[in-house]
XYZ file of C-alpha atoms in Angstrom:
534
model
C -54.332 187.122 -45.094
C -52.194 186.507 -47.877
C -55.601 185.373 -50.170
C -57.192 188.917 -49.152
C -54.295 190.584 -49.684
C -54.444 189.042 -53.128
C -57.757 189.897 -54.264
C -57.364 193.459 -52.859
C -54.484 194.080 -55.632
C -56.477 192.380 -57.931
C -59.549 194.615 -57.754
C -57.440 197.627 -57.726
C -56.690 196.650 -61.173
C -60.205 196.586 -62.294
C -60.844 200.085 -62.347
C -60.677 200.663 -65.895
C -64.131 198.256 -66.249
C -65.963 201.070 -64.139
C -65.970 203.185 -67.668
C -68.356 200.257 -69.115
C -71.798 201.175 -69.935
C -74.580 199.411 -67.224
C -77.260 198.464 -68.739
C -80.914 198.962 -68.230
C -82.553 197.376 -65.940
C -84.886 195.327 -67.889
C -82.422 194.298 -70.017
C -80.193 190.712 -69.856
C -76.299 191.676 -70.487
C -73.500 189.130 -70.740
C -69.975 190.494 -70.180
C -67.229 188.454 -71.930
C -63.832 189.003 -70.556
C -60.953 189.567 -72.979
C -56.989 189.988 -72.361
C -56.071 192.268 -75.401
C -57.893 195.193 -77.336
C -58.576 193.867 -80.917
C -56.295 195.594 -83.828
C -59.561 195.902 -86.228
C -62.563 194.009 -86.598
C -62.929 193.186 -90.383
C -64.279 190.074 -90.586
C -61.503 189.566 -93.772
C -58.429 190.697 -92.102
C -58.744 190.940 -88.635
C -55.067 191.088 -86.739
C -55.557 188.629 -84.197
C -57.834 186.047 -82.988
C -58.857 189.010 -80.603
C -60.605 190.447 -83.152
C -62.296 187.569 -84.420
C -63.412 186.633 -81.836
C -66.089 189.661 -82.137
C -66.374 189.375 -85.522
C -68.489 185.685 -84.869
C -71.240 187.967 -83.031
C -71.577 189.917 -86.269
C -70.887 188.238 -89.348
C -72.244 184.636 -90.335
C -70.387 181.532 -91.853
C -72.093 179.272 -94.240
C -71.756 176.284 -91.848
C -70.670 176.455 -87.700
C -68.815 173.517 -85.673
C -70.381 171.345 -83.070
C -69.123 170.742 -80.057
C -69.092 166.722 -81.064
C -66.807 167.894 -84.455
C -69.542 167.270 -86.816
C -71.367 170.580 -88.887
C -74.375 172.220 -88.839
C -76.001 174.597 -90.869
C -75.732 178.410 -90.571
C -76.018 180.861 -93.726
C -76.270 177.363 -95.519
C -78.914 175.665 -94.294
C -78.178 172.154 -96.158
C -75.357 171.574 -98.799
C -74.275 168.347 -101.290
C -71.179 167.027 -102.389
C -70.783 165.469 -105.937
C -70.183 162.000 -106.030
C -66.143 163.026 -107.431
C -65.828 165.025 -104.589
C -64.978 168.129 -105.636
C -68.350 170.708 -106.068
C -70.204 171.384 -102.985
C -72.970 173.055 -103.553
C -74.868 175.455 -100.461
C -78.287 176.377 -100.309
C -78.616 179.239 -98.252
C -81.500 180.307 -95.450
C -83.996 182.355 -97.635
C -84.606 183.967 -94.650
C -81.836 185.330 -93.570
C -80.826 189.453 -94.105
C -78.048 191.966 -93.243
C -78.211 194.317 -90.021
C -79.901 197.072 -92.739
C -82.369 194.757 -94.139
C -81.323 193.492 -97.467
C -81.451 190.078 -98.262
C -78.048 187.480 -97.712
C -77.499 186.315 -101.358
C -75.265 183.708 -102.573
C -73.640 186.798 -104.614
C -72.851 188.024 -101.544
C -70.954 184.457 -100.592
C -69.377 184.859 -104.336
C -68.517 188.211 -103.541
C -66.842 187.296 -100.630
C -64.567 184.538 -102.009
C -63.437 186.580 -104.845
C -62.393 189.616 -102.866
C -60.381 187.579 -100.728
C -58.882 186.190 -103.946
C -58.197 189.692 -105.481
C -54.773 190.054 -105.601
C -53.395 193.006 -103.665
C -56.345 192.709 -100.897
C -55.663 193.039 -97.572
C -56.631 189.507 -96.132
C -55.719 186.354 -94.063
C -58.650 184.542 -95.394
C -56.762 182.810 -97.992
C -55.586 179.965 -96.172
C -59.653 179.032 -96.082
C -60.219 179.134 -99.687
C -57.013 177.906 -101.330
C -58.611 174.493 -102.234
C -61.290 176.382 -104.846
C -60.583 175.637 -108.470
C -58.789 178.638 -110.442
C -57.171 180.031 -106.636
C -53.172 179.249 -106.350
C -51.467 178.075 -102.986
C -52.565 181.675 -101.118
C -56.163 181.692 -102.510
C -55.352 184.280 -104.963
C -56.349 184.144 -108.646
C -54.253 182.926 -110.873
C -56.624 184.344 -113.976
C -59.725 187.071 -114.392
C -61.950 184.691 -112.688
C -62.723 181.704 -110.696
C -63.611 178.709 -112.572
C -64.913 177.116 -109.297
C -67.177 179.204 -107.809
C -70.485 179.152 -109.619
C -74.298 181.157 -108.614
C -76.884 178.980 -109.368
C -79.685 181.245 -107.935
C -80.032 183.755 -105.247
C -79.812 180.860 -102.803
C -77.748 178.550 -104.194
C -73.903 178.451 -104.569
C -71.713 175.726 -106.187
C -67.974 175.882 -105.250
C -65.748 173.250 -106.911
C -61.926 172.284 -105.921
C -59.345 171.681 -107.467
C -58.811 167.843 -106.077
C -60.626 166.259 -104.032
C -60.770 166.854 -100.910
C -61.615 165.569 -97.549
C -64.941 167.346 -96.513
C -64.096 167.871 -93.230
C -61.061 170.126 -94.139
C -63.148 172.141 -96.938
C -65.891 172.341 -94.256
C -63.904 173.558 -91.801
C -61.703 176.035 -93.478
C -64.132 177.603 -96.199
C -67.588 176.743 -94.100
C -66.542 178.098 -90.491
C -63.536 179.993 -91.267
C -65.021 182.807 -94.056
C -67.082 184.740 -92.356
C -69.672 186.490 -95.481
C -69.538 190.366 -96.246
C -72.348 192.361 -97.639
C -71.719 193.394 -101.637
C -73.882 195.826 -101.916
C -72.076 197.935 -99.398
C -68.431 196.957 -100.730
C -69.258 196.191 -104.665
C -66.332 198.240 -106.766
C -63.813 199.041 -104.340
C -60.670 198.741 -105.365
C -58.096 196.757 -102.898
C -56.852 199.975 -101.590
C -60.185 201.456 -100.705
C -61.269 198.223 -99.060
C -58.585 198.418 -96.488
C -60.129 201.603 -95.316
C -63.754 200.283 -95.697
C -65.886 201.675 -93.040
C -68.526 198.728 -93.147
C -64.714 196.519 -92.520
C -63.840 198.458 -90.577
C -66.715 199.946 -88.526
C -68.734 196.480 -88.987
C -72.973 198.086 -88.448
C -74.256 196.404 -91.039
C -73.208 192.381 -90.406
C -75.692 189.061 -90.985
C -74.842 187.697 -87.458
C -76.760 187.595 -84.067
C -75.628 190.536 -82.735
C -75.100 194.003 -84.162
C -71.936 196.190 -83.836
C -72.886 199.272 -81.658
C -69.038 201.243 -80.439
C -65.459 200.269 -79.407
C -64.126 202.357 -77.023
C -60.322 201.625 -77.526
C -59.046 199.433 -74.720
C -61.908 199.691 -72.448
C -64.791 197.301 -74.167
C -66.721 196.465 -77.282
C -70.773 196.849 -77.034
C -73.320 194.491 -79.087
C -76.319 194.850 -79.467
C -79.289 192.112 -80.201
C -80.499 191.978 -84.243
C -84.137 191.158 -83.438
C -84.564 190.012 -87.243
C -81.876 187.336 -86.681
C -83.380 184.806 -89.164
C -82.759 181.610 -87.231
C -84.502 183.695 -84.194
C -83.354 186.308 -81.792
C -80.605 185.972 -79.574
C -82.022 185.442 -76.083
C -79.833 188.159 -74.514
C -80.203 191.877 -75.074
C -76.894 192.835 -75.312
C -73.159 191.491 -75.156
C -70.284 193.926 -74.103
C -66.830 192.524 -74.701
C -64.996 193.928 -72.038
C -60.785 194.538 -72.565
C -59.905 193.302 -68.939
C -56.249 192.448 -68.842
C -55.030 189.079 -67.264
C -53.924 190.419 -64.205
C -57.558 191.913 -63.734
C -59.328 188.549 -64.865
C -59.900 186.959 -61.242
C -60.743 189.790 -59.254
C -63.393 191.264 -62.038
C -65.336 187.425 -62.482
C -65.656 187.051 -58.516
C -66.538 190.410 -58.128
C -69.363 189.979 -60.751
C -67.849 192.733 -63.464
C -67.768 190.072 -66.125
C -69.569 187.173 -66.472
C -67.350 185.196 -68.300
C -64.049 184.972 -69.990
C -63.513 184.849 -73.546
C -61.366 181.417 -73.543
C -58.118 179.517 -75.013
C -55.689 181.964 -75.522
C -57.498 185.170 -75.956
C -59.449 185.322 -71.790
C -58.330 182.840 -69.050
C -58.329 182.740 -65.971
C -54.090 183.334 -65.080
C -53.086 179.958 -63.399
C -51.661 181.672 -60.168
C -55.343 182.705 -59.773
C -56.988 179.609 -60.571
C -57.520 177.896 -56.868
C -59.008 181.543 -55.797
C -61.290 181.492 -58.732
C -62.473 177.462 -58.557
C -63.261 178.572 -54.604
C -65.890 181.581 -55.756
C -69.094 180.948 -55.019
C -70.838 182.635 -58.160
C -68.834 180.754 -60.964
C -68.379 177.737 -61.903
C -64.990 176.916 -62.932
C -64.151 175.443 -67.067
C -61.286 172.984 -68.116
C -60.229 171.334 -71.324
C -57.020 170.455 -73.085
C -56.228 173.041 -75.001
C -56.330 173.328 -79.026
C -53.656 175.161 -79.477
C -49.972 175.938 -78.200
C -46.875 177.782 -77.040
C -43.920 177.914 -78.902
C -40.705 180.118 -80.302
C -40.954 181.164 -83.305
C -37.168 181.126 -85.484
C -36.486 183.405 -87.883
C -35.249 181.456 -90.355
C -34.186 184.110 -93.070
C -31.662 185.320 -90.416
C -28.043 183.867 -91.947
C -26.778 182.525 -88.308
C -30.473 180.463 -87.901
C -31.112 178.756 -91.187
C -28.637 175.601 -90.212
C -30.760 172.538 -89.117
C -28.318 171.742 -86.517
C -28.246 175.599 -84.926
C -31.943 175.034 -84.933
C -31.539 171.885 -83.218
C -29.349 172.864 -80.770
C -31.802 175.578 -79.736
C -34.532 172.979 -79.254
C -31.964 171.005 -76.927
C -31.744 173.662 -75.149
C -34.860 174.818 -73.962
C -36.166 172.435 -70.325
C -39.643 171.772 -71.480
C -40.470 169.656 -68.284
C -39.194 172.031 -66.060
C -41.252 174.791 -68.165
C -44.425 172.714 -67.439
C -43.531 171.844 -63.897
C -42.794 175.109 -62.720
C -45.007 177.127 -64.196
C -48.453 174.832 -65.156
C -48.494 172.851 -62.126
C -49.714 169.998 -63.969
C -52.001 172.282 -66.204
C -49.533 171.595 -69.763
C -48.323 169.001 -70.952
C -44.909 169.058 -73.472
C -45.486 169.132 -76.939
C -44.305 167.076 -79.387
C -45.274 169.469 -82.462
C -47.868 171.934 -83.887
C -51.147 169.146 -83.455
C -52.861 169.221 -80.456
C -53.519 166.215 -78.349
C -56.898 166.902 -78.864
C -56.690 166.222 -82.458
C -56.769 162.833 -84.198
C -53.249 163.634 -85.987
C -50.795 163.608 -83.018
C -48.207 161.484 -83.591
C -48.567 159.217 -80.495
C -44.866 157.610 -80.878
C -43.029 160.816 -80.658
C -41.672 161.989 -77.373
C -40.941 165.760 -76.637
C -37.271 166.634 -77.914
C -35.349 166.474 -74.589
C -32.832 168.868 -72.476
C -29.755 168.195 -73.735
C -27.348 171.077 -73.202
C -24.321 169.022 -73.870
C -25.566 167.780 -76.802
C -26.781 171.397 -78.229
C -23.400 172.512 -77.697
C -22.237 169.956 -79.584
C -24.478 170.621 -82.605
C -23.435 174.204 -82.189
C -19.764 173.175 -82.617
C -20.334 171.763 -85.597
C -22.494 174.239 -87.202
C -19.569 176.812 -86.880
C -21.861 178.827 -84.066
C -20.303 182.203 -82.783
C -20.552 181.514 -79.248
C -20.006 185.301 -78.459
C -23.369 186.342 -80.465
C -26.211 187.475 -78.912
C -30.351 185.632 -79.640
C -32.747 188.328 -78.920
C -36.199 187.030 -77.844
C -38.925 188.811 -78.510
C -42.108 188.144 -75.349
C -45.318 189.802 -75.707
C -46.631 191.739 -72.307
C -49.745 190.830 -70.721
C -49.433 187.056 -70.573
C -48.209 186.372 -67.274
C -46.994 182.783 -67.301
C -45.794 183.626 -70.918
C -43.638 186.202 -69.713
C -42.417 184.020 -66.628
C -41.717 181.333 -69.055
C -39.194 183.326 -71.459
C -36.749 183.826 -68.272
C -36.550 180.143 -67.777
C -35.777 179.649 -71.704
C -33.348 182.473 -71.581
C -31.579 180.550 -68.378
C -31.715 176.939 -70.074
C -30.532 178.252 -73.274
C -27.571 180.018 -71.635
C -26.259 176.717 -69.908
C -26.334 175.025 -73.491
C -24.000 178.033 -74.543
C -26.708 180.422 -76.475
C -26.701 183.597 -75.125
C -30.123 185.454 -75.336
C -31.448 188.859 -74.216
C -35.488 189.459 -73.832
C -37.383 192.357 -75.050
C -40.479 192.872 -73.725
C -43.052 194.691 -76.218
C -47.025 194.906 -76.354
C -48.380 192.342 -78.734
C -49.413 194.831 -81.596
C -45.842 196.069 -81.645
C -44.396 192.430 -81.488
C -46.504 190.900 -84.289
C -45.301 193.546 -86.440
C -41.877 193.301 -86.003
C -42.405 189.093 -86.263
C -44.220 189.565 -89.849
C -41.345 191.894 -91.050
C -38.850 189.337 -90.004
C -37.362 191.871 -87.772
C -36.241 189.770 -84.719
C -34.240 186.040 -83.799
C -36.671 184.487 -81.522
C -40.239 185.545 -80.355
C -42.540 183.727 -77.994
C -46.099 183.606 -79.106
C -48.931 181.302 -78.735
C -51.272 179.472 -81.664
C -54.441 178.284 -82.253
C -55.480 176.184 -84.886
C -57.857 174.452 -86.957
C -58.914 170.837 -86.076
C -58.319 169.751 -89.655
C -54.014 169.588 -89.716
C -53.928 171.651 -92.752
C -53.166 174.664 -90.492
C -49.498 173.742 -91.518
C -50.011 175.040 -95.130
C -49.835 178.632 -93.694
C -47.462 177.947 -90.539
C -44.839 176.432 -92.277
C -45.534 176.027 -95.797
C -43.176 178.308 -98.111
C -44.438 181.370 -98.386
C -47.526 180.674 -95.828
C -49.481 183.352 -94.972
C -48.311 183.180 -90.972
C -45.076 181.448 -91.640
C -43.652 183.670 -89.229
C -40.317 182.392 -89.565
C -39.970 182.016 -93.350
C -39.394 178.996 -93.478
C -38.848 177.089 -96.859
C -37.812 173.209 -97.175
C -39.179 171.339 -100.187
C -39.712 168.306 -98.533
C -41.759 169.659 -95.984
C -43.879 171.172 -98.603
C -44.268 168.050 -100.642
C -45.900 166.341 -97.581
C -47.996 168.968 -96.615
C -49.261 169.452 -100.269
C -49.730 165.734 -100.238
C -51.684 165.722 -97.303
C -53.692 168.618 -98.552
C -55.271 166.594 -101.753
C -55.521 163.222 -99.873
C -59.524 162.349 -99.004
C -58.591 159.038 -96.895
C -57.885 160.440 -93.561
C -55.812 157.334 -92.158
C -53.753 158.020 -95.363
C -53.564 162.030 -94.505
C -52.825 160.671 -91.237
C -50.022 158.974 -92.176
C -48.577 161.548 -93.827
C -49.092 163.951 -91.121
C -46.900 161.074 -88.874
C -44.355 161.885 -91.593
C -44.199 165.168 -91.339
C -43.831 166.030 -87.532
C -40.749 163.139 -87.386
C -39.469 165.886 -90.040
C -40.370 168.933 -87.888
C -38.394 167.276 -84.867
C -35.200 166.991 -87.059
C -35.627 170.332 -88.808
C -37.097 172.755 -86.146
C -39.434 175.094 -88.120
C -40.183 176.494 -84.709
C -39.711 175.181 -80.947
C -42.635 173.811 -80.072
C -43.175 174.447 -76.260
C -46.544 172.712 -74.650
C -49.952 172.247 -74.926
C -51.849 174.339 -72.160
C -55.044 173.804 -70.543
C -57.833 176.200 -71.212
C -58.558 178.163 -67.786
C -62.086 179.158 -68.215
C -64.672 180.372 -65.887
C -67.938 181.346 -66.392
C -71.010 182.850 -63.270
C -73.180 180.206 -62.144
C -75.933 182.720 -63.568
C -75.369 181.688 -67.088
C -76.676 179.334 -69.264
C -75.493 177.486 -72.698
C -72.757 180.034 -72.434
C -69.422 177.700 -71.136
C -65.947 178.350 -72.994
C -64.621 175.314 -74.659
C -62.151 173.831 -77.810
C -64.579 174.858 -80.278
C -65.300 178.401 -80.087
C -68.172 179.051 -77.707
C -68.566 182.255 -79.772
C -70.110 180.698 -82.604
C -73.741 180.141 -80.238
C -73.577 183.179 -79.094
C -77.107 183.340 -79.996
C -78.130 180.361 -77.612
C -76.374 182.052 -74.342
C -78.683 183.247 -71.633
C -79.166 184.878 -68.010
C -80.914 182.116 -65.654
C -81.709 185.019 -63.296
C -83.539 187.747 -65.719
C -81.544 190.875 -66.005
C -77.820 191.138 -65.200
C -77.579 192.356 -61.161
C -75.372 194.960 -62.032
C-alpha cells in the first residue's frame, strides 16, 4: 500500500509534462528528463550546467571525450602537436556547415576564442582557453591580439600556448569545453550587444546534431534533427528536454513520460525513489561513481570567515559519515577534497576531516569567535537529499557551538546572491573536468567560480605549477600537495562524492547516462522499437 500510495503522489506531480508536444506518429522522440529550467542557452555563457547541457545538441566542439578518457575527433577531424609541445594545430571536417548552410571555418573557431578573450564579454569560457599564448590567467587579452592563435586555411587552425602543456588538459578544456559560434552571424558586435545576441541567445542557427526549435519556460526544450549533420544524421527525429522536477522524476520514467534522465547532478533519479525505479519493468536502471561533489561553499571575504582556524572549526563540525549514512544509504562516499575518486589525482592517503565538535570549539576559542553570531546557509530548492542534508549540518554545527539559520531559495536566486558574495555559507553541488585544473577557477584568486573569494598565494603557486607541468606523475604530485593544503586551509567544506542515479527505458539504445557526458553522442542514441509509444 504504502509503494502505491507513493507512486500515486508522484504522478500527481507530473502534470505539468502533459503541456509537452507528442509527436507524430512516424516519428522516433527521446525525452530527456531534467531537474531545473536552464537560465540561457548561449553556448559562451550559459548559467548552469543546465543549460549546457542543451547547448551539446546544438553547437559542436573541435574534439569530444570517450567513454575510455581518450579523444576523438568532432569539428576537428585530426590535429598535431609540435614536437615542443606547445602549437596544436586542427584540421577541421570540410564537410561540416551551420544549421543555415554556411560552411564551419576555422575563422569561425578563431572567432570564437577571441570573443571569449574580449575583455568586457559576458563569458565563463575562459577557464578553457587560458593556456593560449597572448591570454592572461582568465583567458582575456592582455594586448590587441592573440599571438597564439593562427588561420592557416579555411580548415586549418594552429593554436600555440604559452608553456607546455599536458595534452590531455589542453584537449579537454579548449577541445571539449568551447563549444564554436558562427561569425558571420555575430562578426562586429560589441560586448554589450553580444549579451543580448539572439543567435546566443535564441541558438537556430548551431553546427551540432540537433537544431534549436522553442523553450517553453519551465515546461521543456524541443530539438529538432539537422538532416545535413556532416558526420551523418542523428538517428532520432527529435529530442525534447523535458523540465521535470526531482520529485516528478520516478513517477514520469515508469510511467513512460520521459525516457531518460539527463544525469550527474542536473536529472537523477532521487535516492528515496531508487528501489521503486530499479523494480520497473520498462527501464533499466544506471550507476557510476560520481564526477563531481557536494560541498559548502565559505565566503571568505566575510571579516568573521577569513581565519584558517574559524574555517577549520566549521569543517570539524559538520558529521560527514552520518551525512552519508543517513541520507545515501551507501550511495556516497566522504570526500576528502574537490577530485573525484574517479579521477587519477585523489590523494589516496588522506582521510575525510573528522567530527570533532570539541575540537572545533576549541579552534573557535582561539580564533576570538563570537559565539552569539549567527552563519546563514544558503540551500537551493529542488534537490531533495540536498535540502535534507543542510538540517543535519545545521544540527552538527550547532553542537560544535556555530549557530546557523537556513534559507531556502530557488537556484537562480541562490547563485546570484553566491557570485555577489552576498551570503556566509551556501550548499551547492560541482562538477568538474577530469583534468584537476578545474581548481584554477574554484579556488584560484580571482577564479572565475571562486565562489568564496578565496585568495592564498601558496595555493596559487601550486596550482599554477601544476598548470605548466607536462609529466603527469609530477602534476600529480603536486596535486597531493595541494589538497593536504586544502584540508588545513578550508577553501570550502568538501561534503561527499555521490553516486550518479540514472535510469534510462529498456526501449533505448546507445543512449545510457554516464561520467562523461552522454550528451556529447547524442547523435548515436536511438528507439529499438520505431516510433516513441506515446
Amino acid at each position: 500500500m504504502q509503494r502505491v500510495s507513493r507512486l500515486l503522489a508522484l504522478t500527481l506531480l507530473t502534470g505539468i509534462l502533459a503541456a509537452v508536444p507528442l509527436p507524430a506518429s512516424a516519428e522516433k522522440v527521446i525525452r530527456v528528463g531534467l531537474w531545473s529550467g536552464p537560465g540561457t542557452l548561449s553556448p559562451i555563457n550559459a548559467d548552469s550546467s543546465y543549460g549546457y547541457f542543451v547547448v551539446h545538441f546544438i553547437f559542436d566542439t573541435l574534439v569530444e571525450m570517450e567513454p575510455d578518457l581518450t579523444f576523438a575527433p568532432r569539428l576537428a577531424r585530426s590535429w598535431e602537436i609540435s614536437k615542443d609541445g606547445r602549437t596544436y594545430t586542427f584540421h577541421l571536417d570540410p564537410k561540416a556547415t551551420w544549421h543555415d548552410g554556411k560552411p564551419v571555418t576555422a575563422s569561425d573557431v578563431a572567432f570564437t576564442i577571441r570573443t571569449i578573450a574580449t575583455p568586457g564579454v559576458q563569458t565563463n569560457r575562459g577557464n578553457a582557453i587560458k593556456a593560449i599564448q597572448g591570454l592572461d590567467e582568465t583567458g582575456k587579452m592582455t594586448g590587441n591580439a592573440i599571438q597564439g592563435v593562427r588561420v592557416i586555411d579555411p580548415h586549418t587552425i594552429a593554436i600555440t600556448t604559452r608553456t607546455a602543456v599536458d595534452p590531455a588538459r589542453f584537449l579537454e578544456q579548449l577541445g571539449t569545453g568551447v563549444f564554436i559560434i558562427p561569425e558571420h552571424l555575430l562578426k562586429g558586435l560589441t560586448p554589450q550587444q553580444l549579451s543580448r545576441a539572439p543567435a546566443l541567445l535564441n541558438p537556430t542557427v548551431g553546427s551540432g546534431p540537433f537544431q534549436f526549435v522553442r523553450y517553453v519556460q519551465d515546461q521543456y526544450i524541443e530539438l529538432k534533427r539537422y538532416d545535413r549533420y556532416y558526420r551523418g544524421p542523428a538517428r532520432v527525429d527529435r529530442i525534447l528536454v523535458r523540465i521535470a522536477g526531482a520529485p516528478s522524476i520516478a513517477a514520469a520514467l515508469i510511467n513512460g513520460e520521459i525516457d531518460v534522465v539527463a544525469g550527474p547532478g542536473i536529472g537523477e533519479v532521487p535516492l528515496q525513489d531508487w528501489e521503486m525505479v530499479k523494480r520497473a519493468p520498462n527501464l533499466r536502471p544506471v550507476t557510476a561513481p560520481s564526477l563531481g561533489y557536494q560541498f559548502i561553499a565559505i565566503n571568505s571575504t566575510r571579516p568573521y570567515l577569513k581565519d584558517d582556524r574559524v574555517r577549520q572549526a566549521l569543517a570539524r563540525g559538520v558529521d560527514l559519515k552520518l551525512l552519508v549514512q543517513q541520507l545515501y544509504r551507501g550511495e556516497a562516499i566522504p570526500a576528502v577534497g574537490p577530485f573525484s575518486p574517479v579521477t587519477p589525482y585523489i590523494n589516496k592517503s588522506l582521510q575525510p576531516i573528522p567530527y570533532d565538535p570539541a575540537g572545533a570549539r576549541r579552534l573557535l576559542s582561539e580564533a576570538g569567535w563570537d559565539f552569539s553570531r549567527t552563519l546563514q546557509l544558503l540551500v537551493p530548492t529542488g534537490n531533495t537529499l540536498r535540502e535534507q542534508s543542510a538540517s543535519i549540518i545545521q544540527a552538527t554545527l550547532q553542537a560544535a557551538g556555530v549557530q546557523v539559520q537556513i534559507q531556502r531559495l530557488d537556484f537562480a536566486t541562490l547563485l546570484s546572491r553566491v557570485f555577489k558574495h552576498d551570503y556566509d555559507l551556501a550548499l551547492l553541488g560541482w562538477t568538474d573536468t577530469f583534468d584537476p585544473d578545474h581548481v584554477s577557477s574554484t579556488f584560484r584568486t580571482g577564479g572565475q567560480y571562486n565562489l568564496g573569494g578565496y585568495s592564498d598565494p601558496e595555493v596559487d603557486a601550486i596550482i599554477d605549477q601544476a598548470a605548466r607541468e607536462q609529466d603527469p606523475a609530477r602534476r600529480k604530485e603536486l596535486y597531493d600537495r595541494l589538497q593536504v593544503l586544502f584540508q588545513q586551509k578550508v577553501p570550502a567544506i568538501f561534503l561527499y562524492y555521490p553516486n550518479m542515479l540514472a535510469a534510462v527505458s529498456k526501449r533505448l539504445v546507445n543512449a545510457d547516462p554516464g561520467i562523461v557526458p552522454f550528451e556529447f553522442y547524442a547523435a548515436r542514441w536511438d528507439v529499438a522499437d520505431g516510433p516513441a509509444s506515446r
